[in-house]
Amino acid sequence: MKLLMTAMIALLMFSGTAALADEQTEREVRQTILDSYVETNRTNKGNADDYSREGAIEFWSSGGLMQEVTRDDDGGEYEEFNINAFHIKVTTLVPGEVAVAHFYAQGSMKPKGAPRVSNYFTRAMQVFVKEGGAWKIRSSHWSPVLSGSGTSQTSLQEED
């Protein structure tokens, strides 16, 4: 009986610790997403440092082909960027190491050299990994919400 009681207490303590680790991961990833949008809204520049040192694979909301994004890419420059993320749900896969975020992004933007998107409204799914104490993007998938638009960009390469 004593052994059973000890095992149950240990199990409860482990479950509580795991739940706290999940909550911390969820809070950190959510804040990483929010901070990234605040910074891009402020500077009109994407931040390549948001990405994993390994880069990321992305499907963009423009419907273009799969993109491989690296930290060497500039993250994009905008004449205007006013987009916010909301309804962020984070699923912890490995506490403190890997998580998936699902959210919506809505607003307007005008990438340099591309048409303005006045009703940007997409669903997003991003995979985050923790590197050097910070959450980094490893994969993204963006898709327009009905009545919304995705980006006007279809490639990392500039067209002549």
mmCIF file of C-alpha atoms in Angstrom:
data_model
loop_
_atom_site.group_PDB
_atom_site.id
_atom_site.type_symbol
_atom_site.label_atom_id
_atom_site.label_comp_id
_atom_site.label_asym_id
_atom_site.label_seq_id
_atom_site.Cartn_x
_atom_site.Cartn_y
_atom_site.Cartn_z
ATOM 1 C CA MET A 1 0.000 0.000 0.000
ATOM 2 C CA LYS A 2 2.829 2.349 0.919
ATOM 3 C CA LEU A 3 4.549 1.632 -2.419
ATOM 4 C CA LEU A 4 1.325 2.329 -4.318
ATOM 5 C CA MET A 5 0.845 5.614 -2.463
ATOM 6 C CA THR A 6 4.452 6.676 -3.185
ATOM 7 C CA ALA A 7 4.017 5.816 -6.875
ATOM 8 C CA MET A 8 0.788 7.837 -7.086
ATOM 9 C CA ILE A 9 2.395 10.871 -5.442
ATOM 10 C CA ALA A 10 5.379 10.642 -7.821
ATOM 11 C CA LEU A 11 3.034 10.365 -10.801
ATOM 12 C CA LEU A 12 1.045 13.411 -9.680
ATOM 13 C CA MET A 13 4.228 15.425 -9.163
ATOM 14 C CA PHE A 14 5.514 14.440 -12.617
ATOM 15 C CA SER A 15 2.167 15.326 -14.257
ATOM 16 C CA GLY A 16 2.167 18.707 -12.554
ATOM 17 C CA THR A 17 5.750 19.415 -13.663
ATOM 18 C CA ALA A 18 4.948 18.372 -17.244
ATOM 19 C CA ALA A 19 1.839 20.565 -17.286
ATOM 20 C CA LEU A 20 3.867 23.546 -16.052
ATOM 21 C CA ALA A 21 6.507 22.923 -18.753
ATOM 22 C CA ASP A 22 3.751 22.778 -21.404
ATOM 23 C CA GLU A 23 2.252 26.044 -20.121
ATOM 24 C CA GLN A 24 5.638 27.763 -20.137
ATOM 25 C CA THR A 25 6.345 26.566 -23.691
ATOM 26 C CA GLU A 26 2.924 27.785 -24.824
ATOM 27 C CA ARG A 27 3.417 31.213 -23.198
ATOM 28 C CA GLU A 28 6.897 31.628 -24.665
ATOM 29 C CA VAL A 29 5.906 30.629 -28.209
ATOM 30 C CA ARG A 30 2.795 32.835 -28.120
ATOM 31 C CA GLN A 31 4.914 35.796 -26.967
ATOM 32 C CA THR A 32 7.517 35.081 -29.671
ATOM 33 C CA ILE A 33 4.804 35.354 -32.331
ATOM 34 C CA LEU A 34 3.334 38.551 -30.881
ATOM 35 C CA ASP A 35 6.770 40.170 -30.489
ATOM 36 C CA SER A 36 7.683 39.330 -34.082
ATOM 37 C CA TYR A 37 4.571 41.081 -35.429
ATOM 38 C CA VAL A 38 5.131 44.124 -33.206
ATOM 39 C CA GLU A 39 8.705 44.430 -34.493
ATOM 40 C CA THR A 40 7.753 43.995 -38.159
ATOM 41 C CA ASN A 41 4.905 46.522 -37.788
ATOM 42 C CA ARG A 42 7.398 48.958 -36.244
ATOM 43 C CA THR A 43 10.285 48.521 -38.712
ATOM 44 C CA ASN A 44 8.559 47.400 -41.941
ATOM 45 C CA LYS A 45 11.181 44.630 -42.118
ATOM 46 C CA GLY A 46 10.896 40.924 -41.524
ATOM 47 C CA ASN A 47 13.500 39.481 -39.202
ATOM 48 C CA ALA A 48 15.548 36.609 -40.627
ATOM 49 C CA ASP A 49 16.750 35.929 -37.069
ATOM 50 C CA ASP A 50 13.220 34.645 -36.306
ATOM 51 C CA TYR A 51 14.222 31.515 -38.242
ATOM 52 C CA SER A 52 16.112 28.424 -37.147
ATOM 53 C CA ARG A 53 19.825 28.251 -37.917
ATOM 54 C CA GLU A 54 18.755 25.259 -40.056
ATOM 55 C CA GLY A 55 16.357 27.464 -42.042
ATOM 56 C CA ALA A 56 12.695 26.666 -42.647
ATOM 57 C CA ILE A 57 10.367 25.201 -45.231
ATOM 58 C CA GLU A 58 7.317 27.349 -45.970
ATOM 59 C CA PHE A 59 4.146 27.354 -48.010
ATOM 60 C CA TRP A 60 3.104 30.965 -48.535
ATOM 61 C CA SER A 61 -0.432 32.325 -48.650
ATOM 62 C CA SER A 62 0.133 33.516 -52.231
ATOM 63 C CA GLY A 63 -0.284 29.947 -53.416
ATOM 64 C CA GLY A 64 3.254 29.794 -54.785
ATOM 65 C CA LEU A 65 5.527 26.802 -54.558
ATOM 66 C CA MET A 66 7.334 25.554 -51.462
ATOM 67 C CA GLN A 67 10.014 27.982 -50.279
ATOM 68 C CA GLU A 68 13.231 27.251 -48.408
ATOM 69 C CA VAL A 69 13.978 30.200 -46.136
ATOM 70 C CA THR A 70 17.392 30.687 -44.540
ATOM 71 C CA ARG A 71 18.809 33.182 -42.096
ATOM 72 C CA ASP A 72 20.726 34.608 -45.059
ATOM 73 C CA ASP A 73 17.421 35.798 -46.529
ATOM 74 C CA ASP A 74 16.643 39.347 -45.440
ATOM 75 C CA GLY A 75 13.179 38.540 -44.038
ATOM 76 C CA GLY A 76 11.510 40.903 -46.513
ATOM 77 C CA GLU A 77 11.086 44.660 -46.625
ATOM 78 C CA TYR A 78 7.789 46.465 -46.781
ATOM 79 C CA GLU A 79 6.645 49.937 -47.697
ATOM 80 C CA GLU A 80 3.792 49.267 -45.275
ATOM 81 C CA PHE A 81 3.187 46.462 -42.790
ATOM 82 C CA ASN A 82 0.245 46.505 -40.412
ATOM 83 C CA ILE A 83 -0.596 42.907 -39.527
ATOM 84 C CA ASN A 84 -1.437 41.342 -36.196
ATOM 85 C CA ALA A 85 -1.650 37.739 -35.015
ATOM 86 C CA PHE A 86 -4.613 36.593 -32.936
ATOM 87 C CA HIS A 87 -6.372 33.495 -31.614
ATOM 88 C CA ILE A 88 -2.981 31.835 -31.087
ATOM 89 C CA LYS A 89 -3.160 28.194 -30.002
ATOM 90 C CA VAL A 90 0.098 26.424 -29.178
ATOM 91 C CA THR A 91 0.567 22.674 -28.971
ATOM 92 C CA THR A 92 3.679 21.587 -27.112
ATOM 93 C CA LEU A 93 5.334 18.580 -28.726
ATOM 94 C CA VAL A 94 8.437 18.436 -26.534
ATOM 95 C CA PRO A 95 8.315 20.842 -23.564
ATOM 96 C CA GLY A 96 10.949 23.550 -23.883
ATOM 97 C CA GLU A 97 12.118 22.191 -27.259
ATOM 98 C CA VAL A 98 9.435 21.883 -29.977
ATOM 99 C CA ALA A 99 5.960 23.374 -30.398
ATOM 100 C CA VAL A 100 3.383 24.010 -33.124
ATOM 101 C CA ALA A 101 1.381 27.233 -33.235
ATOM 102 C CA HIS A 102 -1.883 27.787 -35.089
ATOM 103 C CA PHE A 103 -3.204 31.327 -35.432
ATOM 104 C CA TYR A 104 -4.735 33.959 -37.696
ATOM 105 C CA ALA A 105 -2.911 36.976 -39.120
ATOM 106 C CA GLN A 106 -4.894 39.948 -40.383
ATOM 107 C CA GLY A 107 -4.186 43.451 -41.638
ATOM 108 C CA SER A 108 -2.570 45.059 -44.664
ATOM 109 C CA MET A 109 0.865 45.168 -46.255
ATOM 110 C CA LYS A 110 2.791 46.399 -49.236
ATOM 111 C CA PRO A 111 5.986 44.468 -49.889
ATOM 112 C CA LYS A 112 8.658 46.520 -51.679
ATOM 113 C CA GLY A 113 8.322 45.950 -55.402
ATOM 114 C CA ALA A 114 5.003 44.090 -55.115
ATOM 115 C CA PRO A 115 1.323 45.059 -55.103
ATOM 116 C CA ARG A 116 -0.375 46.229 -51.892
ATOM 117 C CA VAL A 117 -2.522 43.669 -50.068
ATOM 118 C CA SER A 118 -5.270 45.636 -48.331
ATOM 119 C CA ASN A 119 -7.191 42.693 -46.847
ATOM 120 C CA TYR A 120 -4.502 40.264 -45.716
ATOM 121 C CA PHE A 121 -6.246 37.551 -43.704
ATOM 122 C CA THR A 122 -4.640 34.136 -43.343
ATOM 123 C CA ARG A 123 -4.534 31.037 -41.221
ATOM 124 C CA ALA A 124 -1.037 30.135 -40.087
ATOM 125 C CA MET A 125 0.666 27.070 -38.737
ATOM 126 C CA GLN A 126 4.275 27.343 -37.606
ATOM 127 C CA VAL A 127 6.642 24.829 -36.072
ATOM 128 C CA PHE A 128 9.015 26.316 -33.504
ATOM 129 C CA VAL A 129 12.232 24.882 -32.086
ATOM 130 C CA LYS A 130 14.207 26.294 -29.193
ATOM 131 C CA GLU A 131 17.771 27.258 -30.121
ATOM 132 C CA GLY A 132 20.150 29.093 -27.822
ATOM 133 C CA GLY A 133 17.337 29.880 -25.400
ATOM 134 C CA ALA A 134 15.055 31.456 -28.063
ATOM 135 C CA TRP A 135 12.140 30.064 -30.081
ATOM 136 C CA LYS A 136 12.853 29.913 -33.831
ATOM 137 C CA ILE A 137 10.657 29.092 -36.837
ATOM 138 C CA ARG A 138 11.432 25.763 -38.521
ATOM 139 C CA SER A 139 8.375 25.443 -40.783
ATOM 140 C CA SER A 140 5.345 27.534 -41.770
ATOM 141 C CA HIS A 141 2.150 27.084 -43.748
ATOM 142 C CA TRP A 142 -0.062 30.071 -44.569
ATOM 143 C CA SER A 143 -3.453 29.906 -46.272
ATOM 144 C CA PRO A 144 -5.929 32.723 -46.967
ATOM 145 C CA VAL A 145 -9.213 32.809 -45.082
ATOM 146 C CA LEU A 146 -12.296 33.055 -47.298
ATOM 147 C CA SER A 147 -12.756 36.727 -48.300
ATOM 148 C CA GLY A 148 -9.155 37.493 -47.301
ATOM 149 C CA SER A 149 -6.031 37.700 -49.377
ATOM 150 C CA GLY A 150 -2.628 36.156 -49.046
ATOM 151 C CA THR A 151 0.630 37.848 -49.942
ATOM 152 C CA SER A 152 1.395 39.093 -53.408
ATOM 153 C CA GLN A 153 4.849 37.466 -53.251
ATOM 154 C CA THR A 154 5.385 34.059 -54.838
ATOM 155 C CA SER A 155 9.145 33.586 -54.532
ATOM 156 C CA LEU A 156 12.237 34.645 -52.651
ATOM 157 C CA GLN A 157 13.820 35.454 -56.016
ATOM 158 C CA GLU A 158 13.299 38.972 -57.384
ATOM 159 C CA GLU A 159 11.762 39.081 -60.810
ATOM 160 C CA ASP A 160 13.475 41.064 -63.559
#
